[in-house]
Each structure stands twice: as structure tokens, then as C-alpha cells.
Amino acid sequence: MKELWKNRLRRHQVDQFKYLRLIFNDNFVLAFIVLIGALGFWYSNFLGTIKHELLMGKPVVILILLLITQVGRIATLLEDPDSTFLLVKEKEFYQYFKSALNYSITIPVVAIVIVNFLLSPFAFTAAGLSILDICLIAAGLVFFKLTFLNIEMFKIYGQEQISGMNLKLILNIFLVVSLIISVYWFSPVTLIIGLITFVIAQMNNKKICESGQMQWQQAISDENQRMFRVKRFYNLFTDVPGVNSKIKRRKWLDFVFNGIKPVQKNTYLYLFARGFVRNNEYIGLFMRLTVIQAIMLALIDNFYISLIVEMLFIYLVGFQLKPYFKEVMLNMMQRLYPVTGKDKITDFTKLSVFVLCVQWIISAIAIFYKFGLSVNSLIIIAAGLAVLLFVGYFYMPRQLKKYLDNGAY
């Protein structure tokens, strides 16, 4: 079983590194660095405005710590044929899942440490916690997370309940209560309760798992869903086989197409527009980035940071629209339309410009809300418009032409 785990882990890591290499290209790294710098600068200015402990300081800290503890699932790397071909090895899978548990610990623990580190200035200033308090709570959260992963292992064997109550729900109640006590009164409580729950889970781990039978279909389904979420994230940046977006009618957006005249030259414009509205992936990406941008612009009062956010997010949305063009071009049926490649590029450019204009207008409203009708707001809006024109009329057509030139579309 250990060899099986090592082989699957090696194959899994090769697969992940392939996508990570494509995601962390020069454009993404540059945008990510700029965004992190902007958020860091805003966070620093925000902390400077806090002069005394806030009424909502402690609840905010509790909520953030509770949410970060939910991050991360056990990666079993189970595959669909396992329930048939490895059924005879069921009793030997305990060691396999122990290896999976040890592998799955890293990312959640790192996430807890990073969030606590970043949250510590706010917790110190707005919630009145000391550095020792924060360290003790963080250590407790690590033990709680280890217990959560153990409970997921129990679930594989159908042992996730006790006296009819879900173990994960019970542990979450313990976590909330311990966080409240730690943040408001006695900080070691989270560490103490987290350590106790972890020791109990470890002591009963083998006995609980071996007392039940593997729930093959549920375990495989959970792993498939976990990997689908990972691949769906990768699919925002590059093409991932096996990731299909859900399609929704969205009849309430039909008014958007009223301006598209039913003539031959608008064939692909209508196709691209309909597809964009119905495709959960692309319209969802556009809405998420636009909302995040608007919220940031409405909160940040620094001219330079707002300028960077405005330009960066418009570029990101334009950049993320490119795969949609390729996705449509890969559909064999679209070749039946008597439309030239130049017209396809023109129509997709029109769609891209329209989408970016909607984003630009929403961001402009947020900018006027924060800066009012001032020179600073006009400069930021003008910079966003400049990026929009660059992406829509220079960058996008060139990239689309490369797609058509390099493939038999």
C-alpha cells in the first residue's frame, strides 16, 4: 500500500507541477506581486487608523480563524476503478490513508500559520491580543485541523458519527467555544482543547477505522470533487482536460443581445455573447473580479494603490477572456459558419471591449464614491480606459490572430 501511495503521489505531483508552471507565468507573477503589494500597503494604512481596541475586533478575529481552519481536505488520490480492482485489499488501505493524511497536513498548517502571522497586527491593535496569545491560539488551531483531517479519515470508513451526531459538527462547536474563550478571556484554551481532541482522535484512529468498512463510492466521489475544484481553479489560467463548465439559460440577460442585429457579419458576435452569458466559468470570473475590484477601490484611499488596482484588474479580466475564444474555436460545429477568421477576431474583440467597458463603468462608480469628482479620480479612470483600449484593440487581436495562425480552426 505504501508503494501504491508513493506511485500515485509521484504521478499527482507531476500533474500539479505541469499546471502550476503554466499558471505562474511572467504576467501572473507580475500581477500577483503588484496586487500583494497594493493589499499590503492598504492593510498597513488601515492598521494606522486603528488607535484603540475596536468593538468588532475580537469577533472579526474569531471569524477569520474559524474560516481558515476549514481550509484543506484529505487528498486520498483514489480513482474510479479502485472500488473494483482493489476491493480485495480493503483491509490493507489503513496505511495508505495514513500516508494520505500526513501528505494532506502541509497546506492547511501553512495556511493557518500565514493567516495568523498576517492577522497578528490587527489582533494586537484592534482585539487587544498579545503575541503570546496569538501564538498559543495558532498552535491550537493546528491541532484542531489535524483532528478535522482524522475525522475525514473516519468518514472513509463510515465512522464519522457518534451517537447519531456528526463528529465534524461537534468539533466545530468545540472550536467556536474555545476560540471565544481564548480571544476574550484565557488564550491557552484553544491549545488545550485542540491538543486533547487530537490525542483522542489519534488514540482511536486505527480502532475506529478498522471497526467499519470502506465507503468506496463516497470516498471516490469526495476525491473526484476535491480534484475537480483544484482543476477548475487551474482552468481559469489554462486549458484543463475533463473540466467542463456548467451552462445556464439566464433569460433575464436577454436584453443584452437586443443591440446585436441578426445579420451575417454578427454571427460570431451573437455566438460569443450568448456563450459568455451562459457559461458559468467566464461570467463568474468576470463578476468575481469586478466585485473584488469595486470593493477594493471603494475602500482604498491611496491614489497610487487605487491606480494600480484599476489598471491591473482590467488587464486581468481581458487576459482571462482569451481561453474562451480558443474554447469556441475548438468546437468542430463552428466551422460550418461561412465566416472568415478576421471577422471572428473582430467579433470577439467587440465582446471583450463591451465586457471591459462594463467593468470600467462599475469601477468608475467606486472611484467617484471614494475620491469624489477630483483630479485623482479622473486620472485613475483615464488610466483604466487606457488599459481597456490597449487590451481590447491591441493586445487581444494580436493574441487571437496567433491562435488562428497556429491551429486548424
Coordinates of C-alpha atoms in Angstrom, one line a residue:
M1 CA 0.0 0.0 0.0
K2 CA 2.9 2.4 0.7
E3 CA 4.3 1.7 -2.8
L4 CA 0.9 2.4 -4.3
W5 CA 0.6 5.7 -2.4
K6 CA 4.2 6.7 -3.5
N7 CA 3.4 6.0 -7.1
R8 CA 0.2 7.9 -7.1
L9 CA 1.7 10.8 -5.2
R10 CA 4.5 11.0 -7.7
R11 CA 2.1 11.0 -10.6
H12 CA -0.1 13.5 -8.9
Q13 CA 2.8 15.9 -8.2
V14 CA 4.0 15.7 -11.8
D15 CA 0.5 16.6 -12.9
Q16 CA 0.2 19.5 -10.5
F17 CA 3.6 21.0 -11.4
K18 CA 2.6 20.9 -15.0
Y19 CA -0.3 23.2 -14.4
L20 CA 1.5 25.3 -11.8
R21 CA 4.3 26.0 -14.3
L22 CA 1.7 27.3 -16.8
I23 CA -0.2 29.4 -14.1
F24 CA 2.9 31.1 -12.7
N25 CA 4.0 32.7 -15.9
D26 CA 5.6 36.2 -16.1
N27 CA 2.2 38.0 -16.4
F28 CA 0.6 36.3 -13.5
V29 CA 3.6 36.6 -11.2
L30 CA 3.9 40.3 -12.0
A31 CA 0.2 40.9 -11.4
F32 CA 0.3 38.9 -8.2
I33 CA 3.3 40.8 -6.8
V34 CA 1.6 44.1 -7.6
L35 CA -1.7 43.0 -6.1
I36 CA 0.0 41.7 -2.9
G37 CA 2.0 45.0 -2.6
A38 CA -1.2 47.0 -3.1
L39 CA -3.1 45.0 -0.4
G40 CA -0.1 45.2 1.9
F41 CA 0.1 48.9 1.6
W42 CA -3.7 49.3 2.2
Y43 CA -3.5 46.9 5.2
S44 CA -0.7 49.0 6.6
N45 CA -2.6 52.2 6.2
F46 CA -5.7 50.6 7.6
L47 CA -3.8 49.5 10.7
G48 CA -2.6 53.1 11.1
T49 CA -6.1 54.3 11.5
I50 CA -6.8 52.0 14.5
K51 CA -5.9 53.9 17.6
H52 CA -7.6 51.7 20.2
E53 CA -9.4 48.4 20.6
L54 CA -12.5 48.0 18.4
L55 CA -15.8 46.6 19.5
M56 CA -15.8 44.3 16.5
G57 CA -12.1 43.5 16.7
K58 CA -12.5 40.2 18.6
P59 CA -15.5 38.9 16.6
V60 CA -13.6 39.5 13.3
V61 CA -10.5 37.7 14.6
I62 CA -12.7 34.7 15.7
L63 CA -14.5 34.6 12.4
I64 CA -11.3 34.7 10.3
L65 CA -9.6 32.0 12.5
L66 CA -12.7 29.8 12.3
L67 CA -12.8 30.1 8.5
I68 CA -9.1 29.3 7.9
T69 CA -9.4 26.2 10.0
Q70 CA -11.9 24.8 7.5
V71 CA -9.4 25.1 4.6
G72 CA -7.9 21.8 3.3
R73 CA -9.2 18.3 2.8
I74 CA -7.6 14.9 2.9
A75 CA -6.1 14.0 -0.5
T76 CA -6.7 10.3 -0.9
L77 CA -5.9 10.2 -4.7
L78 CA -8.4 7.4 -5.1
E79 CA -9.5 6.6 -8.6
D80 CA -12.8 5.2 -10.0
P81 CA -11.5 1.7 -10.8
D82 CA -10.2 1.2 -7.2
S83 CA -13.6 0.1 -5.9
T84 CA -13.4 -2.9 -8.3
F85 CA -9.8 -3.8 -8.6
L86 CA -8.6 -3.0 -5.1
L87 CA -11.6 -4.2 -3.2
V88 CA -9.7 -7.4 -2.0
K89 CA -7.0 -5.1 -0.5
E90 CA -9.5 -3.2 1.6
K91 CA -8.1 -4.2 5.0
E92 CA -4.6 -3.0 3.9
F93 CA -5.8 0.5 3.0
Y94 CA -5.4 1.9 6.5
Q95 CA -1.7 2.5 6.0
Y96 CA -2.4 4.1 2.6
F97 CA -4.8 6.6 4.2
K98 CA -2.3 7.3 7.0
S99 CA 0.2 8.4 4.3
A100 CA -2.5 10.5 2.6
L101 CA -3.2 12.1 6.0
N102 CA 0.4 13.0 6.5
Y103 CA 0.6 14.5 3.0
S104 CA -2.6 16.5 3.4
I105 CA -1.3 18.2 6.6
T106 CA 1.1 20.6 4.9
I107 CA -1.1 23.1 3.1
P108 CA -3.6 23.6 5.9
V109 CA -0.9 24.1 8.5
V110 CA 1.0 26.6 6.3
A111 CA -2.3 28.5 5.7
I112 CA -3.0 28.7 9.4
V113 CA 0.5 30.0 10.2
I114 CA 0.4 32.6 7.4
V115 CA -3.1 33.9 8.3
N116 CA -2.2 34.1 12.0
F117 CA 1.0 36.0 11.1
L118 CA -0.8 38.5 8.8
L119 CA -3.7 38.8 11.3
S120 CA -1.4 39.4 14.3
P121 CA -1.1 43.2 13.8
F122 CA -4.8 43.6 13.6
A123 CA -5.4 41.2 16.5
F124 CA -2.8 43.1 18.6
T125 CA -4.2 46.5 17.8
A126 CA -8.0 46.0 17.4
A127 CA -8.6 43.0 19.6
G128 CA -6.1 43.6 22.4
L129 CA -4.4 40.2 22.0
S130 CA -0.7 39.8 22.8
I131 CA 1.9 38.0 20.6
L132 CA 1.8 35.1 23.1
D133 CA -2.0 34.9 22.8
I134 CA -1.8 34.7 19.0
C135 CA 0.9 32.0 19.1
L136 CA -1.0 29.9 21.5
I137 CA -4.2 30.2 19.5
A138 CA -2.4 29.4 16.3
A139 CA -0.8 26.2 17.8
G140 CA -4.3 25.2 19.0
L141 CA -5.7 25.7 15.5
V142 CA -3.1 23.4 14.1
F143 CA -4.2 20.6 16.4
F144 CA -7.8 21.2 15.6
K145 CA -7.0 21.0 11.9
L146 CA -5.2 17.7 12.5
T147 CA -8.3 16.4 14.2
F148 CA -10.5 17.5 11.3
L149 CA -8.3 15.5 8.9
N150 CA -8.6 12.5 11.2
I151 CA -12.4 12.8 11.1
E152 CA -12.3 12.9 7.3
M153 CA -10.3 9.6 7.5
F154 CA -13.0 8.2 9.8
K155 CA -15.6 9.2 7.2
I156 CA -13.9 6.9 4.6
Y157 CA -14.8 4.0 6.9
G158 CA -18.3 5.2 7.7
Q159 CA -17.4 6.2 11.3
E160 CA -17.9 10.0 11.1
Q161 CA -20.8 9.9 13.6
I162 CA -21.1 9.2 17.3
S163 CA -24.5 8.7 19.0
G164 CA -26.1 10.0 15.8
M165 CA -24.2 13.3 15.9
N166 CA -21.7 14.3 13.2
L167 CA -18.1 14.4 14.6
K168 CA -17.2 17.3 12.4
L169 CA -20.1 19.4 13.7
I170 CA -19.2 18.6 17.3
L171 CA -15.6 19.5 16.7
N172 CA -16.6 22.8 15.1
I173 CA -18.7 23.6 18.1
F174 CA -15.7 22.9 20.4
L175 CA -13.6 25.1 18.1
V176 CA -16.0 28.1 18.2
V177 CA -16.4 27.9 22.0
S178 CA -12.6 27.6 22.5
L179 CA -11.9 30.5 20.2
I180 CA -14.4 32.7 22.1
I181 CA -12.9 31.8 25.4
S182 CA -9.3 32.2 24.1
V183 CA -9.9 35.6 22.5
Y184 CA -11.9 37.1 25.3
W185 CA -10.5 35.5 28.4
F186 CA -7.8 32.8 28.5
S187 CA -5.8 32.2 25.4
P188 CA -4.4 28.7 26.1
V189 CA -7.9 27.2 26.0
T190 CA -7.8 26.6 22.2
L191 CA -4.4 24.9 22.5
I192 CA -5.6 22.7 25.4
I193 CA -8.8 21.6 23.8
G194 CA -7.2 21.2 20.4
L195 CA -4.5 19.0 21.9
I196 CA -7.0 16.9 23.8
T197 CA -9.2 16.3 20.7
F198 CA -6.1 15.5 18.6
V199 CA -4.8 13.0 21.2
I200 CA -8.2 11.3 21.5
A201 CA -8.5 11.1 17.7
Q202 CA -5.0 9.6 17.3
M203 CA -5.6 7.1 20.1
N204 CA -8.8 5.9 18.5
N205 CA -7.8 6.3 14.8
K206 CA -6.9 2.7 14.0
K207 CA -9.7 1.2 16.1
I208 CA -12.4 3.4 14.6
C209 CA -11.2 2.9 11.0
E210 CA -10.9 -0.9 11.3
S211 CA -14.3 -1.2 13.0
G212 CA -16.0 -0.1 9.8
Q213 CA -15.9 -0.9 6.1
M214 CA -14.6 1.4 3.5
Q215 CA -17.3 3.5 1.8
W216 CA -15.7 3.2 -1.6
Q217 CA -18.2 5.2 -3.7
Q218 CA -18.4 8.0 -1.2
A219 CA -14.6 8.2 -0.8
I220 CA -14.0 8.2 -4.6
S221 CA -16.8 10.8 -5.1
D222 CA -15.2 13.1 -2.4
E223 CA -11.8 12.8 -4.0
N224 CA -13.2 13.5 -7.5
Q225 CA -15.0 16.6 -6.2
R226 CA -11.8 17.8 -4.5
M227 CA -9.7 17.3 -7.7
F228 CA -12.5 19.0 -9.8
R229 CA -12.3 22.1 -7.5
V230 CA -8.5 22.2 -8.0
K231 CA -8.7 21.7 -11.7
R232 CA -11.4 24.3 -12.0
F233 CA -9.0 26.8 -10.4
Y234 CA -6.3 25.8 -12.9
N235 CA -8.8 26.1 -15.7
L236 CA -9.0 29.8 -15.1
F237 CA -5.5 30.2 -16.4
T238 CA -5.0 27.3 -18.8
D239 CA -6.9 24.5 -20.6
V240 CA -7.5 21.5 -18.3
P241 CA -8.9 18.3 -19.8
G242 CA -12.0 17.0 -18.1
V243 CA -13.2 20.3 -16.8
N244 CA -16.5 21.3 -18.3
S245 CA -18.3 24.5 -17.4
K246 CA -22.0 24.4 -16.5
I247 CA -24.4 26.2 -18.8
K248 CA -27.3 28.3 -17.6
R249 CA -30.0 30.0 -19.7
R250 CA -30.1 33.3 -17.8
K251 CA -33.2 34.6 -19.6
W252 CA -33.1 37.8 -17.5
L253 CA -30.0 38.9 -19.5
D254 CA -31.7 38.6 -22.9
F255 CA -31.8 42.4 -23.1
V256 CA -28.1 42.4 -23.6
F257 CA -28.5 40.9 -27.1
N258 CA -31.1 43.4 -28.3
G259 CA -28.3 45.6 -29.8
I260 CA -26.9 42.8 -32.0
K261 CA -28.6 42.9 -35.4
P262 CA -29.4 39.5 -36.9
V263 CA -27.1 39.8 -39.9
Q264 CA -24.3 37.5 -41.2
K265 CA -21.5 39.7 -40.1
N266 CA -22.7 39.5 -36.5
T267 CA -22.9 35.7 -36.5
Y268 CA -19.9 35.2 -34.2
L269 CA -20.7 38.3 -32.1
Y270 CA -24.0 36.7 -31.2
L271 CA -22.4 33.3 -30.6
F272 CA -19.7 34.7 -28.4
A273 CA -22.1 36.9 -26.4
R274 CA -24.6 34.1 -25.8
G275 CA -21.8 31.7 -24.8
F276 CA -20.3 34.2 -22.4
V277 CA -23.6 34.9 -20.6
R278 CA -24.5 31.2 -20.4
N279 CA -21.1 29.9 -19.4
N280 CA -20.7 29.9 -15.6
E281 CA -16.9 29.9 -15.7
Y282 CA -16.3 33.1 -17.7
I283 CA -19.2 35.2 -16.5
G284 CA -18.5 34.1 -13.0
L285 CA -14.8 35.1 -13.3
F286 CA -15.8 38.5 -14.7
M287 CA -18.3 39.1 -11.9
R288 CA -15.9 38.0 -9.1
L289 CA -13.0 40.1 -10.3
T290 CA -15.3 43.1 -10.9
V291 CA -16.9 42.9 -7.5
I292 CA -13.5 42.5 -5.8
Q293 CA -12.1 45.5 -7.8
A294 CA -15.1 47.7 -6.9
I295 CA -14.8 46.8 -3.2
M296 CA -11.1 47.5 -3.1
L297 CA -11.5 50.8 -4.9
A298 CA -14.3 51.8 -2.6
L299 CA -12.1 51.1 0.5
I300 CA -8.6 52.2 -0.6
D301 CA -8.0 55.9 -0.2
N302 CA -4.4 55.9 -1.6
F303 CA -4.2 57.4 -5.1
Y304 CA -1.3 55.2 -6.3
I305 CA -2.7 51.9 -4.9
S306 CA -6.1 52.7 -6.5
L307 CA -4.4 53.5 -9.8
I308 CA -2.6 50.1 -9.7
V309 CA -5.8 48.2 -8.8
E310 CA -7.8 49.8 -11.6
M311 CA -5.3 49.1 -14.3
L312 CA -4.4 45.6 -13.0
F313 CA -7.9 44.2 -12.7
I314 CA -9.0 45.5 -16.2
Y315 CA -5.9 43.8 -17.6
L316 CA -6.6 40.6 -15.7
V317 CA -10.2 40.3 -17.0
G318 CA -9.1 40.9 -20.5
F319 CA -6.3 38.3 -20.1
Q320 CA -8.7 35.7 -18.7
L321 CA -11.1 36.1 -21.7
K322 CA -8.6 34.7 -24.2
P323 CA -9.2 31.0 -23.4
Y324 CA -12.9 31.5 -24.2
F325 CA -12.1 32.3 -27.8
K326 CA -10.0 29.2 -28.1
E327 CA -12.7 27.1 -26.5
V328 CA -15.2 28.2 -29.1
M329 CA -12.7 27.6 -31.9
L330 CA -12.1 24.1 -30.8
N331 CA -15.8 23.3 -31.4
M332 CA -16.0 21.5 -34.8
M333 CA -19.5 22.7 -35.5
Q334 CA -18.5 26.4 -35.6
R335 CA -16.5 25.7 -38.8
L336 CA -19.8 25.3 -40.6
Y337 CA -20.4 29.0 -40.5
P338 CA -19.2 30.9 -43.6
V339 CA -17.3 33.5 -41.6
T340 CA -13.6 34.4 -42.0
G341 CA -11.0 34.4 -39.3
K342 CA -10.7 38.1 -39.4
D343 CA -14.4 38.5 -38.7
K344 CA -14.2 36.1 -35.8
I345 CA -11.4 38.2 -34.3
T346 CA -13.4 41.4 -34.8
D347 CA -16.5 40.0 -33.2
F348 CA -14.6 38.6 -30.2
T349 CA -12.8 42.0 -29.8
K350 CA -16.2 43.7 -29.7
L351 CA -17.4 41.4 -27.0
S352 CA -14.1 41.9 -25.0
V353 CA -14.4 45.7 -25.2
F354 CA -18.0 45.6 -24.1
V355 CA -17.2 43.4 -21.1
L356 CA -14.3 45.6 -20.1
C357 CA -16.4 48.7 -20.6
V358 CA -19.0 47.3 -18.1
Q359 CA -16.2 46.6 -15.7
W360 CA -14.7 50.1 -16.2
I361 CA -18.0 51.8 -15.6
I362 CA -18.5 49.9 -12.3
S363 CA -15.0 50.7 -11.2
A364 CA -15.5 54.3 -12.1
I365 CA -18.6 54.5 -9.8
A366 CA -16.4 53.0 -6.9
I367 CA -13.7 55.6 -7.6
F368 CA -16.1 58.5 -7.6
Y369 CA -17.5 57.2 -4.4
K370 CA -14.1 57.2 -2.7
F371 CA -12.4 60.2 -4.3
G372 CA -15.4 62.3 -5.5
L373 CA -15.2 64.4 -8.6
S374 CA -11.5 65.3 -8.3
V375 CA -8.3 65.2 -10.4
N376 CA -7.2 62.0 -8.8
S377 CA -10.4 60.2 -9.7
L378 CA -10.2 61.4 -13.3
I379 CA -6.6 60.2 -13.6
I380 CA -7.4 56.8 -12.3
I381 CA -10.5 56.4 -14.6
A382 CA -8.4 57.6 -17.6
A383 CA -5.7 55.1 -16.8
G384 CA -8.3 52.3 -16.7
L385 CA -9.7 53.5 -20.0
A386 CA -6.2 53.4 -21.5
V387 CA -5.6 49.8 -20.3
L388 CA -9.1 48.9 -21.7
L389 CA -8.2 50.3 -25.1
F390 CA -4.8 48.6 -25.1
V391 CA -6.2 45.2 -24.2
G392 CA -9.3 45.5 -26.4
Y393 CA -7.8 46.9 -29.6
F394 CA -4.1 46.0 -29.5
Y395 CA -3.3 43.0 -27.2
M396 CA -6.4 40.9 -27.8
P397 CA -6.5 41.0 -31.6
R398 CA -2.8 40.0 -31.8
Q399 CA -3.3 37.1 -29.4
L400 CA -6.4 35.8 -31.2
K401 CA -4.6 36.0 -34.5
K402 CA -1.8 33.8 -33.1
Y403 CA -4.5 31.2 -32.1
L404 CA -5.9 31.1 -35.6
D405 CA -2.5 31.1 -37.2
N406 CA -1.2 28.2 -35.1
G407 CA -4.2 25.9 -35.3
A408 CA -6.5 24.5 -37.9
Y409 CA -9.6 26.4 -36.9

